[in-house]
Amino acid sequence: MSILKKAEHYAKWPLISIILALVMALFFAFSKGAATVNSASQINSPTEDSANRPLKLASVQLPSETKNPFIQTAATSEHRKNTEKHLANITVKVKKNQSLAKILTKQGASNATILEINKALKKIDHRGTIYPGQYIKLATNLQGQLAKVTIPLDKKQSIFIRLDYENKQSTGLQTEPMVTAERYTKETEKRIVFRSGTIHSSLFKAANQAGISDKIIMEMTDLFAWEVDFIMDIRKGDNFKVFYEEEWLDGEKIGEGKIIAAEFTNRGKTHSAAFFEDKVANISGYYTKDGTSLKKAFLRSPVNFARISSHFNLKRKHPILHKIRAHKGVDYAAGRGTPIKATGQGTVIFKGNKGGYGKTVILKHGNKYTTLYAHLHKFHYKLRKGGKVTQGQIIGYVGSSGLATGPHLHYEFRVNNIHKNPLTVKLPKASSIPTRLMPTFKEQLASAQALFNQYNIGEYALLDATSIPSEMVLP
């Protein structure tokens, strides 16, 4: 029967159609309710099989705006780890003609920030100077801002620059991070060594064969400069013994400290030097066996190991002018660029060009003495007219400016403005250890002498710091 015919058939019996519809509705309702009751009965009264099966819990999805405190705490901890993990560390190798400012600008630092960094460096007496081949370490925060700069000075010293963006400061029209700079020095291990040697051809060769650095040799020659002429007096067979400090860091030797005690035998005569310090009496220095200070008011020579090419001579014929002109000083022949030291503590009263002297420095030492240094190649960058200098401080470098036939230093010594021969002039007596401290000095000197007698020439020894009297070991 077609659909149309069925419709016509049921249309004739409307009451029957209504009754059939109600029966079908009741049937479907009953079927759904039975299914629900059956499902509930399975959960509330599990069968033996279902009891042995793991219960599956339906996952409930929280609304997106709901905040779970446990999830948030874990996320915060993870965020902190990520913050440290993603802190960018960059190592930059300094190139030729590259300044610290150029490196920092490349990392996004503003001119105002660089200016604040320079100010911070000046406070710790650093000019911000870097050198080709040097490695600069940079660190940036999560926002990509420069946060830290590390400038290694040597194996144990570094400069740390920190930029604090939480504490900002106003610099004119804008706000910049607070900048601080500090020097950091790693602690080193101090070792005391004994070395010795015999001179066969030269002092430096004998010292190098004994494992002694040029630094220690220069210090030793400075100690005995007024006792021994290391240019003219050295003879084959002369010998030396020295106790000095070595600095070690992470199992590696990084340098030497000061000399603790030394002996130098020249032409059969032994000269000795021992360090002594008394903080209460404000005494610190090197002394002979009788307690006399080895540090004189003036150094014997302003140039180390330089040959005297022209002595003090009031009737010398000038090599360029070819006429008799008094040579009121001593000439030291040395290579161009050799460092020149101030022979005594004083004040710079002249720095500049001075006629035939060329580039010249004049120092005043108290009210009585002045020294002159001429024909310089250049001045030390820290030297200023009116500035103070200490004994042994580098003031310039050997050259041939002015009337000079070649690189050398012309050195003059004046007493009450009268020229004196620097090699023979009588100088103020050196100070001595006070009488009340002599027993202490003699006691420690005996300890040092016992150590010297314990080792033979040519031997090497590594000593514990407690082997040396505390007054002899530098802090």
Coordinates of N, CA, C and O in Angstrom, one line a residue, residues 275-382:
F275 N 112.9 41.1 55.1 CA 111.8 41.9 55.3 C 111.4 42.0 56.8 O 111.4 40.9 57.5
F276 N 111.0 43.1 57.3 CA 110.5 43.3 58.6 C 109.4 44.3 58.7 O 109.4 45.3 58.0
E277 N 108.3 43.9 59.5 CA 107.2 44.8 59.6 C 106.7 44.8 61.1 O 106.6 43.8 61.8
D278 N 106.4 46.1 61.5 CA 105.8 46.3 62.8 C 104.7 47.3 62.6 O 105.0 48.5 62.4
K279 N 103.4 46.8 62.6 CA 102.3 47.7 62.3 C 102.1 48.8 63.4 O 101.7 49.9 63.1
V280 N 102.4 48.5 64.7 CA 102.3 49.4 65.7 C 103.2 50.6 65.5 O 102.9 51.8 65.7
A281 N 104.5 50.3 65.2 CA 105.5 51.3 65.0 C 105.5 51.9 63.6 O 106.3 52.8 63.2
N282 N 104.6 51.4 62.7 CA 104.4 51.8 61.3 C 105.7 51.6 60.6 O 106.2 52.5 59.9
I283 N 106.4 50.5 60.8 CA 107.6 50.1 60.1 C 107.4 49.0 59.1 O 106.8 48.0 59.5
S284 N 107.9 49.1 57.9 CA 107.7 48.1 56.9 C 108.8 48.3 55.8 O 108.9 49.4 55.2
G285 N 109.6 47.3 55.6 CA 110.6 47.4 54.6 C 111.7 46.3 54.7 O 111.6 45.3 55.5
Y286 N 112.8 46.5 54.0 CA 113.9 45.6 54.0 C 115.1 46.2 54.7 O 115.4 47.4 54.5
Y287 N 115.8 45.3 55.5 CA 116.9 45.8 56.3 C 118.1 44.9 56.2 O 117.9 43.7 56.0
T288 N 119.2 45.4 56.5 CA 120.5 44.7 56.6 C 120.5 44.0 57.9 O 119.7 44.2 58.8
K289 N 121.6 43.2 58.2 CA 121.8 42.5 59.4 C 121.8 43.4 60.6 O 121.4 43.0 61.7
D290 N 122.3 44.6 60.5 CA 122.4 45.5 61.6 C 121.2 46.4 61.8 O 121.2 47.3 62.6
G291 N 120.2 46.1 61.0 CA 118.9 46.8 61.1 C 118.8 48.1 60.3 O 117.8 48.9 60.5
T292 N 119.8 48.3 59.4 CA 119.7 49.5 58.6 C 118.8 49.3 57.3 O 118.9 48.3 56.7
S293 N 118.0 50.3 57.0 CA 117.1 50.2 55.9 C 117.8 50.1 54.6 O 118.8 50.9 54.4
L294 N 117.5 49.2 53.7 CA 118.1 49.2 52.4 C 117.4 50.2 51.4 O 118.0 50.5 50.3
K295 N 116.3 50.8 51.8 CA 115.6 51.7 51.0 C 116.2 53.1 51.3 O 116.1 53.7 52.3
K296 N 116.9 53.6 50.3 CA 117.5 55.0 50.4 C 116.5 56.0 49.9 O 115.5 55.7 49.4
A297 N 116.9 57.3 50.2 CA 116.0 58.4 49.8 C 115.9 58.4 48.3 O 114.9 58.9 47.7
F298 N 116.9 57.9 47.6 CA 116.9 57.9 46.1 C 117.5 56.6 45.6 O 118.3 56.0 46.2
L299 N 116.9 56.1 44.4 CA 117.4 55.0 43.7 C 118.8 55.3 43.1 O 119.1 56.5 42.8
R300 N 119.6 54.3 42.9 CA 120.9 54.5 42.4 C 120.8 54.9 40.9 O 121.6 55.7 40.4
S301 N 119.8 54.3 40.2 CA 119.7 54.5 38.8 C 118.2 54.6 38.4 O 117.4 53.9 38.9
P302 N 117.8 55.5 37.5 CA 116.5 55.7 37.1 C 116.1 54.6 36.0 O 114.9 54.5 35.6
V303 N 117.1 53.9 35.5 CA 116.8 52.9 34.4 C 117.5 51.6 34.8 O 118.6 51.6 35.2
N304 N 116.7 50.5 34.7 CA 117.3 49.2 35.1 C 118.3 48.7 34.1 O 118.0 48.7 32.9
F305 N 119.4 48.3 34.5 CA 120.4 47.6 33.7 C 120.8 48.4 32.4 O 120.9 47.8 31.3
A306 N 120.9 49.7 32.5 CA 121.3 50.5 31.4 C 122.8 50.8 31.5 O 123.3 51.0 32.5
R307 N 123.4 50.9 30.3 CA 124.8 51.2 30.2 C 125.0 52.7 30.3 O 124.3 53.4 29.6
I308 N 126.0 53.1 31.1 CA 126.3 54.5 31.2 C 127.2 54.9 30.0 O 128.3 54.4 29.8
S309 N 126.6 55.7 29.1 CA 127.3 56.1 27.9 C 128.1 57.4 28.0 O 129.0 57.7 27.2
S310 N 127.7 58.2 29.0 CA 128.4 59.4 29.3 C 128.3 59.8 30.8 O 127.2 59.9 31.3
H311 N 129.5 60.0 31.4 CA 129.5 60.3 32.8 C 129.4 61.9 33.0 O 129.4 62.7 32.1
F312 N 129.3 62.2 34.3 CA 129.3 63.6 34.7 C 130.6 64.2 34.4 O 131.7 63.7 34.9
N313 N 130.7 65.3 33.6 CA 131.9 65.9 33.2 C 131.7 67.3 32.8 O 131.0 67.6 31.9
L314 N 132.3 68.2 33.6 CA 132.1 69.6 33.4 C 132.9 70.2 32.2 O 132.7 71.3 31.8
K315 N 133.8 69.3 31.6 CA 134.6 69.8 30.4 C 134.4 68.9 29.2 O 135.3 68.7 28.4
R316 N 133.2 68.3 29.1 CA 133.0 67.4 28.0 C 132.7 68.1 26.7 O 132.0 69.2 26.7
K317 N 133.2 67.6 25.6 CA 132.8 68.1 24.2 C 131.5 67.6 23.8 O 131.3 66.3 23.7
H318 N 130.6 68.5 23.4 CA 129.2 68.0 23.0 C 129.3 67.3 21.7 O 129.9 67.7 20.7
P319 N 128.7 66.1 21.6 CA 128.8 65.3 20.4 C 128.1 65.8 19.2 O 128.4 65.5 18.0
I320 N 127.1 66.8 19.3 CA 126.4 67.4 18.2 C 126.9 68.8 18.0 O 127.2 69.2 16.8
L321 N 127.1 69.6 19.0 CA 127.5 71.0 18.9 C 129.0 71.1 18.6 O 129.5 72.1 18.2
H322 N 129.8 70.0 19.0 CA 131.2 69.9 18.8 C 131.9 71.1 19.5 O 132.9 71.7 18.9
K323 N 131.5 71.4 20.6 CA 132.2 72.4 21.5 C 132.1 72.0 22.9 O 131.3 71.2 23.3
I324 N 133.0 72.5 23.7 CA 133.1 72.2 25.1 C 131.8 72.7 25.8 O 131.5 73.9 25.8
R325 N 131.1 71.8 26.4 CA 129.9 72.2 27.1 C 129.8 71.2 28.3 O 129.8 70.0 28.1
A326 N 129.7 71.8 29.5 CA 129.6 70.9 30.7 C 128.5 69.9 30.6 O 127.3 70.3 30.3
H327 N 128.8 68.7 30.9 CA 127.8 67.6 31.0 C 127.5 67.4 32.4 O 128.2 66.7 33.2
K328 N 126.4 68.0 32.8 CA 126.0 68.1 34.3 C 125.1 67.0 34.7 O 124.2 67.2 35.6
G329 N 125.3 65.8 34.1 CA 124.5 64.7 34.5 C 125.1 63.4 34.0 O 126.3 63.4 33.6
V330 N 124.3 62.3 34.0 CA 124.8 61.0 33.5 C 123.9 60.5 32.4 O 122.6 60.7 32.6
D331 N 124.4 60.0 31.3 CA 123.6 59.5 30.3 C 123.6 57.9 30.3 O 124.6 57.3 30.5
Y332 N 122.3 57.4 30.3 CA 122.1 55.9 30.3 C 121.6 55.5 28.9 O 120.5 55.9 28.5
A333 N 122.5 54.7 28.2 CA 122.1 54.2 26.9 C 121.1 53.0 27.1 O 121.4 52.1 27.8
A334 N 120.0 53.1 26.5 CA 118.9 52.0 26.6 C 118.1 52.1 25.3 O 118.0 53.1 24.6
G335 N 117.4 51.0 25.1 CA 116.5 50.9 23.9 C 115.3 51.9 24.0 O 114.8 52.2 25.1
R336 N 114.9 52.3 22.9 CA 113.7 53.2 22.9 C 112.5 52.6 23.5 O 112.2 51.4 23.2
G337 N 111.9 53.3 24.4 CA 110.7 52.7 25.1 C 111.0 52.1 26.4 O 110.1 51.7 27.1
T338 N 112.3 52.0 26.8 CA 112.6 51.5 28.1 C 112.0 52.4 29.2 O 112.2 53.6 29.2
P339 N 111.4 51.8 30.2 CA 110.7 52.5 31.3 C 111.8 53.3 32.1 O 112.9 52.9 32.4
I340 N 111.4 54.5 32.5 CA 112.2 55.4 33.4 C 111.5 55.6 34.7 O 110.3 55.9 34.8
K341 N 112.2 55.4 35.8 CA 111.6 55.4 37.1 C 112.0 56.7 37.8 O 113.2 57.2 37.7
A342 N 111.1 57.2 38.7 CA 111.4 58.4 39.5 C 112.4 57.8 40.6 O 112.1 56.8 41.3
T343 N 113.5 58.5 40.8 CA 114.5 57.9 41.7 C 114.1 58.2 43.2 O 114.7 57.6 44.1
G344 N 113.2 59.1 43.4 CA 112.8 59.5 44.7 C 111.3 60.0 44.7 O 110.8 60.3 43.7
Q345 N 110.8 59.9 45.9 CA 109.4 60.4 46.1 C 109.4 62.0 45.9 O 110.3 62.6 46.5
G346 N 108.4 62.5 45.2 CA 108.4 63.9 45.0 C 107.2 64.5 44.3 O 106.2 63.8 44.1
T347 N 107.4 65.7 43.7 CA 106.3 66.4 43.0 C 106.8 66.8 41.6 O 107.9 67.2 41.4
V348 N 105.9 66.6 40.6 CA 106.3 67.0 39.3 C 106.2 68.5 39.1 O 105.1 69.1 39.2
I349 N 107.3 69.2 38.9 CA 107.3 70.6 38.8 C 107.4 71.1 37.3 O 107.2 72.2 37.0
F350 N 107.8 70.1 36.4 CA 107.9 70.4 35.0 C 107.7 69.2 34.2 O 108.2 68.1 34.5
K351 N 106.9 69.3 33.1 CA 106.6 68.2 32.2 C 106.3 68.9 30.8 O 105.4 69.6 30.7
G352 N 107.3 68.6 29.9 CA 107.1 69.2 28.6 C 108.4 69.3 27.8 O 109.4 68.6 28.2
N353 N 108.4 70.1 26.7 CA 109.6 70.2 25.9 C 110.5 71.3 26.5 O 110.0 72.4 26.9
K354 N 111.8 71.1 26.5 CA 112.8 72.0 27.1 C 114.0 72.1 26.3 O 115.1 71.5 26.6
G355 N 113.9 72.9 25.2 CA 115.1 73.1 24.3 C 115.8 71.8 23.9 O 115.1 70.9 23.4
G356 N 117.1 71.8 24.0 CA 117.9 70.7 23.6 C 117.7 69.5 24.5 O 118.0 68.4 24.0
Y357 N 117.0 69.6 25.6 CA 116.7 68.5 26.5 C 115.6 67.6 25.8 O 115.4 66.5 26.2
G358 N 114.8 68.2 24.9 CA 113.6 67.5 24.4 C 112.6 67.4 25.4 O 112.3 68.2 26.3
K359 N 111.9 66.3 25.3 CA 110.8 66.0 26.3 C 111.4 65.7 27.7 O 112.2 64.8 27.8
T360 N 111.0 66.5 28.6 CA 111.7 66.5 29.9 C 110.7 66.5 31.1 O 109.6 67.0 31.0
V361 N 111.2 65.8 32.2 CA 110.5 65.8 33.5 C 111.4 66.3 34.6 O 112.6 65.8 34.6
I362 N 110.9 67.2 35.4 CA 111.7 67.6 36.6 C 110.9 67.4 37.8 O 109.7 67.7 37.9
L363 N 111.5 66.7 38.8 CA 110.8 66.4 40.0 C 111.5 67.1 41.2 O 112.7 67.3 41.2
K364 N 110.7 67.5 42.1 CA 111.2 68.2 43.3 C 111.0 67.3 44.5 O 109.9 66.8 44.8
H365 N 112.1 67.1 45.3 CA 112.1 66.1 46.4 C 112.3 67.0 47.7 O 113.5 67.2 48.0
G366 N 111.3 67.3 48.4 CA 111.4 68.2 49.5 C 111.9 69.6 49.1 O 111.6 70.1 48.0
N367 N 112.6 70.2 50.0 CA 113.1 71.6 49.7 C 114.5 71.7 49.2 O 115.0 72.7 48.8
K368 N 115.2 70.5 49.2 CA 116.6 70.5 48.9 C 117.0 69.9 47.6 O 118.0 70.4 46.9
Y369 N 116.3 68.9 47.1 CA 116.7 68.1 46.0 C 115.8 68.2 44.8 O 114.5 68.3 45.0
T370 N 116.3 68.2 43.6 CA 115.6 68.1 42.4 C 116.3 67.1 41.4 O 117.5 67.0 41.4
T371 N 115.5 66.4 40.6 CA 116.1 65.5 39.6 C 115.5 65.8 38.3 O 114.3 66.2 38.2
L372 N 116.3 65.6 37.2 CA 115.8 66.0 35.8 C 116.0 64.7 34.9 O 117.0 64.0 35.0
Y373 N 115.0 64.5 34.1 CA 115.0 63.3 33.2 C 114.7 63.9 31.7 O 113.6 64.4 31.5
A374 N 115.7 63.7 30.8 CA 115.6 64.4 29.5 C 115.7 63.4 28.3 O 116.1 62.2 28.5
H375 N 115.3 63.9 27.1 CA 115.4 63.2 25.9 C 114.3 62.0 25.8 O 114.5 61.0 25.2
L376 N 113.2 62.2 26.6 CA 112.2 61.1 26.6 C 111.5 60.9 25.3 O 111.4 61.8 24.5
H377 N 111.1 59.7 25.1 CA 110.3 59.3 23.9 C 108.8 59.8 24.1 O 108.2 60.4 23.2
K378 N 108.3 59.5 25.3 CA 107.0 59.9 25.7 C 106.9 59.9 27.2 O 107.7 59.2 27.9
F379 N 105.9 60.6 27.7 CA 105.6 60.6 29.2 C 104.6 59.5 29.5 O 103.8 59.0 28.7
H380 N 104.6 59.1 30.8 CA 103.6 58.1 31.3 C 102.3 58.8 31.3 O 102.2 60.0 31.6
Y381 N 101.2 58.1 30.9 CA 99.9 58.7 30.7 C 99.3 59.3 32.1 O 98.5 60.2 32.0
K382 N 99.8 58.8 33.2 CA 99.3 59.3 34.5 C 100.0 60.5 35.0 O 99.6 61.1 36.0

